[in-house]
PDB file of C-alpha atoms in Angstrom:
ATOM      1  CA  ALA R   8     -59.484 152.911 -58.113  1.00  0.00           C
ATOM      2  CA  GLN R   9     -63.195 153.548 -58.060  1.00  0.00           C
ATOM      3  CA  SER R  10     -64.241 156.373 -55.062  1.00  0.00           C
ATOM      4  CA  VAL R  11     -66.552 158.725 -54.211  1.00  0.00           C
ATOM      5  CA  ALA R  12     -66.253 161.452 -52.243  1.00  0.00           C
ATOM      6  CA  GLN R  13     -68.894 163.671 -50.185  1.00  0.00           C
ATOM      7  CA  PRO R  14     -67.150 165.604 -48.457  1.00  0.00           C
ATOM      8  CA  GLU R  15     -70.034 167.294 -45.924  1.00  0.00           C
ATOM      9  CA  ASP R  16     -71.207 164.871 -43.106  1.00  0.00           C
ATOM     10  CA  GLN R  17     -74.806 167.716 -42.660  1.00  0.00           C
ATOM     11  CA  VAL R  18     -75.627 170.415 -44.846  1.00  0.00           C
ATOM     12  CA  ASN R  19     -78.260 172.467 -43.002  1.00  0.00           C
ATOM     13  CA  VAL R  20     -80.205 175.351 -45.120  1.00  0.00           C
ATOM     14  CA  ALA R  21     -83.328 177.395 -44.575  1.00  0.00           C
ATOM     15  CA  GLU R  22     -86.132 176.640 -46.484  1.00  0.00           C
ATOM     16  CA  GLY R  23     -86.306 178.727 -49.285  1.00  0.00           C
ATOM     17  CA  ASN R  24     -83.077 178.854 -49.875  1.00  0.00           C
ATOM     18  CA  PRO R  25     -81.293 177.397 -52.529  1.00  0.00           C
ATOM     19  CA  LEU R  26     -78.936 174.301 -51.538  1.00  0.00           C
ATOM     20  CA  THR R  27     -75.662 172.487 -52.661  1.00  0.00           C
ATOM     21  CA  VAL R  28     -75.045 168.309 -51.952  1.00  0.00           C
ATOM     22  CA  LYS R  29     -71.056 168.166 -52.754  1.00  0.00           C
ATOM     23  CA  CYS R  30     -70.275 165.091 -54.824  1.00  0.00           C
ATOM     24  CA  THR R  31     -66.573 163.865 -56.703  1.00  0.00           C
ATOM     25  CA  TYR R  32     -65.102 161.316 -57.392  1.00  0.00           C
ATOM     26  CA  SER R  33     -62.816 159.427 -58.753  1.00  0.00           C
ATOM     27  CA  VAL R  34     -62.903 156.234 -61.555  1.00  0.00           C
ATOM     28  CA  SER R  35     -61.391 155.239 -64.427  1.00  0.00           C
ATOM     29  CA  GLY R  36     -62.954 155.972 -68.478  1.00  0.00           C
ATOM     30  CA  ASN R  37     -65.838 158.231 -68.551  1.00  0.00           C
ATOM     31  CA  PRO R  38     -67.936 158.597 -65.285  1.00  0.00           C
ATOM     32  CA  TYR R  39     -71.410 157.375 -65.290  1.00  0.00           C
ATOM     33  CA  LEU R  40     -73.187 159.140 -62.095  1.00  0.00           C
ATOM     34  CA  PHE R  41     -76.249 159.235 -59.653  1.00  0.00           C
ATOM     35  CA  TRP R  42     -77.984 160.428 -56.783  1.00  0.00           C
ATOM     36  CA  TYR R  43     -80.277 158.485 -54.420  1.00  0.00           C
ATOM     37  CA  VAL R  44     -82.349 159.928 -51.586  1.00  0.00           C
ATOM     38  CA  GLN R  45     -82.904 157.707 -48.004  1.00  0.00           C
ATOM     39  CA  TYR R  46     -85.686 158.944 -45.899  1.00  0.00           C
ATOM     40  CA  PRO R  47     -85.420 157.466 -42.272  1.00  0.00           C
ATOM     41  CA  ASN R  48     -85.638 153.497 -41.637  1.00  0.00           C
ATOM     42  CA  ARG R  49     -86.538 153.358 -45.997  1.00  0.00           C
ATOM     43  CA  GLY R  50     -84.324 152.295 -49.161  1.00  0.00           C
ATOM     44  CA  LEU R  51     -82.725 154.280 -51.019  1.00  0.00           C
ATOM     45  CA  GLN R  52     -84.526 156.100 -53.697  1.00  0.00           C
ATOM     46  CA  PHE R  53     -83.109 157.192 -57.555  1.00  0.00           C
ATOM     47  CA  LEU R  54     -83.085 161.076 -58.138  1.00  0.00           C
ATOM     48  CA  LEU R  55     -81.007 161.576 -61.079  1.00  0.00           C
ATOM     49  CA  LYS R  56     -77.989 160.200 -63.272  1.00  0.00           C
ATOM     50  CA  TYR R  57     -75.779 161.050 -65.305  1.00  0.00           C
ATOM     51  CA  ILE R  58     -73.871 159.356 -68.457  1.00  0.00           C
ATOM     52  CA  THR R  59     -72.986 161.393 -71.035  1.00  0.00           C
ATOM     53  CA  GLY R  60     -74.840 165.014 -72.447  1.00  0.00           C
ATOM     54  CA  ASP R  61     -75.596 167.798 -71.407  1.00  0.00           C
ATOM     55  CA  ASN R  62     -73.969 168.915 -67.828  1.00  0.00           C
ATOM     56  CA  LEU R  63     -76.749 169.918 -66.617  1.00  0.00           C
ATOM     57  CA  VAL R  64     -79.096 166.776 -65.437  1.00  0.00           C
ATOM     58  CA  LYS R  65     -82.686 167.382 -63.970  1.00  0.00           C
ATOM     59  CA  GLY R  66     -84.464 164.837 -61.903  1.00  0.00           C
ATOM     60  CA  SER R  67     -87.366 163.788 -59.306  1.00  0.00           C
ATOM     61  CA  TYR R  68     -88.624 166.377 -57.045  1.00  0.00           C
ATOM     62  CA  GLY R  69     -87.186 169.732 -58.465  1.00  0.00           C
ATOM     63  CA  PHE R  70     -83.896 168.598 -58.490  1.00  0.00           C
ATOM     64  CA  GLU R  71     -80.340 168.979 -60.322  1.00  0.00           C
ATOM     65  CA  ALA R  72     -76.899 168.253 -60.649  1.00  0.00           C
ATOM     66  CA  GLU R  73     -73.814 169.023 -62.480  1.00  0.00           C
ATOM     67  CA  PHE R  74     -71.349 167.677 -64.202  1.00  0.00           C
ATOM     68  CA  ASN R  75     -68.302 169.316 -64.410  1.00  0.00           C
ATOM     69  CA  LYS R  76     -65.244 166.678 -66.035  1.00  0.00           C
ATOM     70  CA  SER R  77     -62.313 169.060 -64.929  1.00  0.00           C
ATOM     71  CA  GLN R  78     -62.963 168.701 -61.252  1.00  0.00           C
ATOM     72  CA  THR R  79     -64.313 165.295 -60.919  1.00  0.00           C
ATOM     73  CA  SER R  80     -67.878 166.773 -59.525  1.00  0.00           C
ATOM     74  CA  PHE R  81     -71.582 166.014 -59.667  1.00  0.00           C
ATOM     75  CA  HIS R  82     -72.882 168.540 -57.210  1.00  0.00           C
ATOM     76  CA  LEU R  83     -76.482 167.918 -56.874  1.00  0.00           C
ATOM     77  CA  LYS R  84     -78.856 171.070 -55.770  1.00  0.00           C
ATOM     78  CA  LYS R  85     -82.423 172.256 -55.848  1.00  0.00           C
ATOM     79  CA  PRO R  86     -83.104 176.143 -56.232  1.00  0.00           C
ATOM     80  CA  SER R  87     -85.700 176.262 -53.207  1.00  0.00           C
ATOM     81  CA  ALA R  88     -85.529 174.149 -50.247  1.00  0.00           C
ATOM     82  CA  LEU R  89     -88.611 172.438 -49.097  1.00  0.00           C
ATOM     83  CA  VAL R  90     -88.691 171.153 -45.105  1.00  0.00           C
ATOM     84  CA  SER R  91     -89.589 168.120 -46.516  1.00  0.00           C
ATOM     85  CA  ASP R  92     -86.275 167.248 -48.885  1.00  0.00           C
ATOM     86  CA  SER R  93     -84.987 166.857 -44.885  1.00  0.00           C
ATOM     87  CA  ALA R  94     -82.801 163.216 -46.624  1.00  0.00           C
ATOM     88  CA  LEU R  95     -79.564 161.087 -46.408  1.00  0.00           C
ATOM     89  CA  TYR R  96     -78.229 161.695 -50.165  1.00  0.00           C
ATOM     90  CA  PHE R  97     -76.585 159.914 -51.417  1.00  0.00           C
ATOM     91  CA  CYS R  98     -73.673 160.064 -54.134  1.00  0.00           C
ATOM     92  CA  ALA R  99     -72.990 156.587 -56.488  1.00  0.00           C
ATOM     93  CA  VAL R 100     -70.356 156.455 -59.141  1.00  0.00           C
ATOM     94  CA  ARG R 101     -70.356 153.207 -61.437  1.00  0.00           C
ATOM     95  CA  ASP R 102     -67.168 151.721 -61.790  1.00  0.00           C
ATOM     96  CA  GLY R 103     -65.401 151.728 -65.301  1.00  0.00           C
ATOM     97  CA  ASP R 104     -64.141 148.937 -65.340  1.00  0.00           C
ATOM     98  CA  ASN R 105     -66.687 146.705 -64.582  1.00  0.00           C
ATOM     99  CA  PHE R 106     -69.362 148.750 -65.430  1.00  0.00           C
ATOM    100  CA  ASN R 107     -71.939 146.078 -62.726  1.00  0.00           C
ATOM    101  CA  LYS R 108     -69.893 147.495 -59.326  1.00  0.00           C
ATOM    102  CA  PHE R 109     -71.215 151.249 -58.062  1.00  0.00           C
ATOM    103  CA  TYR R 110     -70.038 152.179 -55.858  1.00  0.00           C
ATOM    104  CA  PHE R 111     -71.762 154.811 -52.714  1.00  0.00           C
ATOM    105  CA  GLY R 112     -69.852 157.975 -51.122  1.00  0.00           C
ATOM    106  CA  SER R 113     -70.801 157.933 -47.216  1.00  0.00           C
ATOM    107  CA  GLY R 114     -73.759 160.006 -47.403  1.00  0.00           C
ATOM    108  CA  THR R 115     -74.520 163.892 -46.371  1.00  0.00           C
ATOM    109  CA  LYS R 116     -77.562 164.137 -44.175  1.00  0.00           C
ATOM    110  CA  LEU R 117     -79.397 167.769 -45.039  1.00  0.00           C
ATOM    111  CA  ASN R 118     -81.392 169.507 -42.691  1.00  0.00           C
ATOM    112  CA  VAL R 119     -84.068 172.278 -44.022  1.00  0.00           C
ATOM    113  CA  LYS R 120     -85.622 173.749 -41.489  1.00  0.00           C
ATOM    114  CA  PRO R 121     -88.268 176.044 -41.754  1.00  0.00           C
TER     115      PRO R 121
ATOM    116  CA  ASN L   5     -96.623 146.682 -59.155  1.00  0.00           C
ATOM    117  CA  ALA L   6     -94.644 145.273 -55.543  1.00  0.00           C
ATOM    118  CA  GLY L   7     -91.616 146.557 -56.544  1.00  0.00           C
ATOM    119  CA  VAL L   8     -88.837 145.191 -54.701  1.00  0.00           C
ATOM    120  CA  THR L   9     -89.984 143.428 -51.755  1.00  0.00           C
ATOM    121  CA  GLN L  10     -87.015 141.817 -48.864  1.00  0.00           C
ATOM    122  CA  THR L  11     -87.740 139.592 -45.238  1.00  0.00           C
ATOM    123  CA  PRO L  12     -86.970 139.285 -43.106  1.00  0.00           C
ATOM    124  CA  LYS L  13     -87.476 143.205 -42.071  1.00  0.00           C
ATOM    125  CA  PHE L  14     -85.821 142.051 -39.019  1.00  0.00           C
ATOM    126  CA  GLN L  15     -83.259 139.382 -37.427  1.00  0.00           C
ATOM    127  CA  VAL L  16     -81.558 138.730 -34.439  1.00  0.00           C
ATOM    128  CA  LEU L  17     -78.790 135.677 -34.843  1.00  0.00           C
ATOM    129  CA  LYS L  18     -76.165 134.775 -32.982  1.00  0.00           C
ATOM    130  CA  THR L  19     -73.156 133.928 -33.556  1.00  0.00           C
ATOM    131  CA  GLY L  20     -72.265 130.636 -35.953  1.00  0.00           C
ATOM    132  CA  GLN L  21     -76.176 130.864 -37.300  1.00  0.00           C
ATOM    133  CA  SER L  22     -77.134 130.781 -40.786  1.00  0.00           C
ATOM    134  CA  MET L  23     -80.140 132.893 -42.677  1.00  0.00           C
ATOM    135  CA  THR L  24     -81.232 133.750 -45.801  1.00  0.00           C
ATOM    136  CA  LEU L  25     -82.519 137.352 -46.579  1.00  0.00           C
ATOM    137  CA  GLN L  26     -84.744 136.593 -49.839  1.00  0.00           C
ATOM    138  CA  CYS L  27     -85.300 139.410 -52.760  1.00  0.00           C
ATOM    139  CA  ALA L  28     -87.642 139.881 -55.283  1.00  0.00           C
ATOM    140  CA  GLN L  29     -89.108 141.871 -57.707  1.00  0.00           C
ATOM    141  CA  ASP L  30     -91.984 142.006 -60.246  1.00  0.00           C
ATOM    142  CA  MET L  31     -90.662 144.581 -62.919  1.00  0.00           C
ATOM    143  CA  ASN L  32     -88.880 141.504 -64.279  1.00  0.00           C
ATOM    144  CA  HIS L  33     -85.022 143.433 -63.968  1.00  0.00           C
ATOM    145  CA  GLU L  34     -82.418 142.039 -65.265  1.00  0.00           C
ATOM    146  CA  TYR L  35     -79.771 143.436 -62.928  1.00  0.00           C
ATOM    147  CA  MET L  36     -80.383 142.616 -58.927  1.00  0.00           C
ATOM    148  CA  SER L  37     -78.158 143.589 -56.513  1.00  0.00           C
ATOM    149  CA  TRP L  38     -77.117 143.272 -52.307  1.00  0.00           C
ATOM    150  CA  TYR L  39     -75.419 146.186 -50.341  1.00  0.00           C
ATOM    151  CA  ARG L  40     -75.182 146.580 -47.340  1.00  0.00           C
ATOM    152  CA  GLN L  41     -75.097 149.696 -45.355  1.00  0.00           C
ATOM    153  CA  ASP L  42     -73.172 150.684 -42.679  1.00  0.00           C
ATOM    154  CA  PRO L  43     -72.965 154.472 -40.032  1.00  0.00           C
ATOM    155  CA  GLY L  44     -70.831 156.702 -41.341  1.00  0.00           C
ATOM    156  CA  MET L  45     -69.850 154.302 -45.051  1.00  0.00           C
ATOM    157  CA  GLY L  46     -72.663 154.756 -47.618  1.00  0.00           C
ATOM    158  CA  LEU L  47     -73.414 151.612 -48.822  1.00  0.00           C
ATOM    159  CA  ARG L  48     -71.156 149.072 -50.608  1.00  0.00           C
ATOM    160  CA  LEU L  49     -71.878 146.150 -52.856  1.00  0.00           C
ATOM    161  CA  ILE L  50     -71.506 142.502 -51.560  1.00  0.00           C
ATOM    162  CA  HIS L  51     -73.268 140.389 -54.683  1.00  0.00           C
ATOM    163  CA  TYR L  52     -73.961 141.344 -58.003  1.00  0.00           C
ATOM    164  CA  SER L  53     -76.950 139.583 -60.558  1.00  0.00           C
ATOM    165  CA  VAL L  54     -76.875 140.758 -64.598  1.00  0.00           C
ATOM    166  CA  GLY L  55     -79.633 137.570 -64.654  1.00  0.00           C
ATOM    167  CA  ALA L  56     -81.141 134.194 -63.879  1.00  0.00           C
ATOM    168  CA  GLY L  57     -77.712 131.724 -63.326  1.00  0.00           C
ATOM    169  CA  ILE L  58     -75.214 134.579 -63.636  1.00  0.00           C
ATOM    170  CA  THR L  59     -73.634 135.736 -60.643  1.00  0.00           C
ATOM    171  CA  ASP L  60     -70.804 138.037 -59.281  1.00  0.00           C
ATOM    172  CA  GLN L  61     -69.030 139.180 -56.232  1.00  0.00           C
ATOM    173  CA  GLY L  62     -68.603 142.911 -54.701  1.00  0.00           C
ATOM    174  CA  GLU L  63     -66.933 144.896 -53.182  1.00  0.00           C
ATOM    175  CA  VAL L  64     -67.295 142.975 -49.625  1.00  0.00           C
ATOM    176  CA  PRO L  65     -68.277 139.534 -50.236  1.00  0.00           C
ATOM    177  CA  ASN L  66     -66.935 137.516 -48.279  1.00  0.00           C
ATOM    178  CA  GLY L  67     -69.523 135.328 -45.834  1.00  0.00           C
ATOM    179  CA  TYR L  68     -71.821 135.965 -48.125  1.00  0.00           C
ATOM    180  CA  ASN L  69     -73.315 133.308 -50.909  1.00  0.00           C
ATOM    181  CA  VAL L  70     -75.954 134.043 -53.599  1.00  0.00           C
ATOM    182  CA  SER L  71     -77.842 131.831 -56.436  1.00  0.00           C
ATOM    183  CA  ARG L  72     -80.382 133.688 -59.204  1.00  0.00           C
ATOM    184  CA  SER L  73     -82.261 130.482 -60.517  1.00  0.00           C
ATOM    185  CA  THR L  74     -85.080 133.024 -61.521  1.00  0.00           C
ATOM    186  CA  THR L  75     -85.444 137.300 -62.684  1.00  0.00           C
ATOM    187  CA  GLU L  76     -87.183 137.180 -59.781  1.00  0.00           C
ATOM    188  CA  ASP L  77     -85.472 136.171 -56.686  1.00  0.00           C
ATOM    189  CA  PHE L  78     -82.651 137.033 -54.962  1.00  0.00           C
ATOM    190  CA  PRO L  79     -81.198 135.472 -51.868  1.00  0.00           C
ATOM    191  CA  LEU L  80     -78.406 136.475 -49.577  1.00  0.00           C
ATOM    192  CA  ARG L  81     -76.728 133.426 -47.687  1.00  0.00           C
ATOM    193  CA  LEU L  82     -75.235 134.163 -44.359  1.00  0.00           C
ATOM    194  CA  LEU L  83     -73.205 131.364 -43.920  1.00  0.00           C
ATOM    195  CA  SER L  84     -72.312 131.481 -40.334  1.00  0.00           C
ATOM    196  CA  ALA L  85     -72.576 135.221 -38.853  1.00  0.00           C
ATOM    197  CA  ALA L  86     -70.423 136.952 -37.321  1.00  0.00           C
ATOM    198  CA  PRO L  87     -70.646 140.268 -34.907  1.00  0.00           C
ATOM    199  CA  SER L  88     -69.182 141.867 -38.166  1.00  0.00           C
ATOM    200  CA  GLN L  89     -71.951 141.072 -40.388  1.00  0.00           C
ATOM    201  CA  THR L  90     -74.332 143.902 -38.274  1.00  0.00           C
ATOM    202  CA  SER L  91     -75.861 145.826 -40.355  1.00  0.00           C
ATOM    203  CA  VAL L  92     -78.692 146.873 -42.349  1.00  0.00           C
ATOM    204  CA  TYR L  93     -79.238 144.983 -46.289  1.00  0.00           C
ATOM    205  CA  PHE L  94     -80.343 146.080 -48.912  1.00  0.00           C
ATOM    206  CA  CYS L  95     -81.543 144.608 -52.185  1.00  0.00           C
ATOM    207  CA  ALA L  96     -82.141 147.196 -55.215  1.00  0.00           C
ATOM    208  CA  SER L  97     -82.694 145.938 -59.011  1.00  0.00           C
ATOM    209  CA  SER L  98     -82.593 147.879 -61.768  1.00  0.00           C
ATOM    210  CA  TYR L  99     -84.042 147.048 -65.900  1.00  0.00           C
ATOM    211  CA  SER L 100     -80.079 146.956 -67.132  1.00  0.00           C
ATOM    212  CA  ALA L 101     -76.256 148.217 -64.733  1.00  0.00           C
ATOM    213  CA  ARG L 102     -77.693 151.405 -67.012  1.00  0.00           C
ATOM    214  CA  GLY L 103     -80.359 152.557 -65.457  1.00  0.00           C
ATOM    215  CA  GLY L 104     -80.692 154.096 -61.501  1.00  0.00           C
ATOM    216  CA  GLN L 105     -81.648 150.866 -58.960  1.00  0.00           C
ATOM    217  CA  TYR L 106     -84.383 150.541 -57.408  1.00  0.00           C
ATOM    218  CA  PHE L 107     -84.055 149.364 -53.756  1.00  0.00           C
ATOM    219  CA  GLY L 108     -85.810 147.200 -51.087  1.00  0.00           C
ATOM    220  CA  PRO L 109     -86.822 148.649 -47.539  1.00  0.00           C
ATOM    221  CA  GLY L 110     -84.118 146.878 -46.264  1.00  0.00           C
ATOM    222  CA  THR L 111     -83.929 144.200 -43.096  1.00  0.00           C
ATOM    223  CA  ARG L 112     -81.912 144.906 -40.458  1.00  0.00           C
ATOM    224  CA  LEU L 113     -79.528 142.645 -39.154  1.00  0.00           C
ATOM    225  CA  THR L 114     -77.660 142.319 -35.773  1.00  0.00           C
ATOM    226  CA  VAL L 115     -75.459 139.705 -35.016  1.00  0.00           C
ATOM    227  CA  THR L 116     -74.420 138.884 -31.323  1.00  0.00           C
TER     228      THR L 116
END
C-alpha cells in the first residue's frame, strides 16, 4: 500500500532561522513526490516535485526538498524562514501501481514567529 | 487565465438531498481530480479523470459520481448526502499526472 507520513502536526521556528518539515513515504516502484502549501481558506499551491535526478530539488518561494531513498524521506527545507511562510504544508506521493492516483500526508502547520 | 474555478463556495444540505459541485479549468489540462479535506486526514482522492470521457475511482469514491464530457469541466455529484460527507472539497487539474496540480479554492459542504 502507498502512504505518506508527516510526523509533526506543527513546527515552530523563528524568522530568519532554517526550517525543516518532515515527510516519509511508502510506495512501490520509483517514487514521485510533491510538496504543496495551503494558506488559510485557500486551495493548495504546488511548491516542488521530485521525479528523478538530483536528490536536492529546488522549488518556489526559496523552498527546497531533499530526497533520501534509503530513509524513504522527502523533507522540505528553507535556509531562512519568513513570517509569510506560516501555512499548512502537505507532502504527496504518486501511487506506484496506478500513476493517476495520489496520496497526501495529514499536513504540518508551520508557524514562523517574528 | 482563471485557473481552476469551483462553485459554490459554501453549501448546506439536508441528509438525503443531492447536489452537484462544479469545477472548471481553462488551462487545457487533461488530468482533473476531486479531493476531500478533513481535519487531521490530509486530502483524499475521490475520483479522477485523464481526459474527456475517461474517469476512474480514487481512494474514497462511495457516495459520489463524476463525468467528464469536456476537457474543461469535471462536476462532482453527491447522490444522497450524508453527514459523513461534511468536508471541504477541492478540484485540481494538471497537464498530466506527472506534474504538480493546480487546485481550486474549494467548496465547504455541511450536511445536517
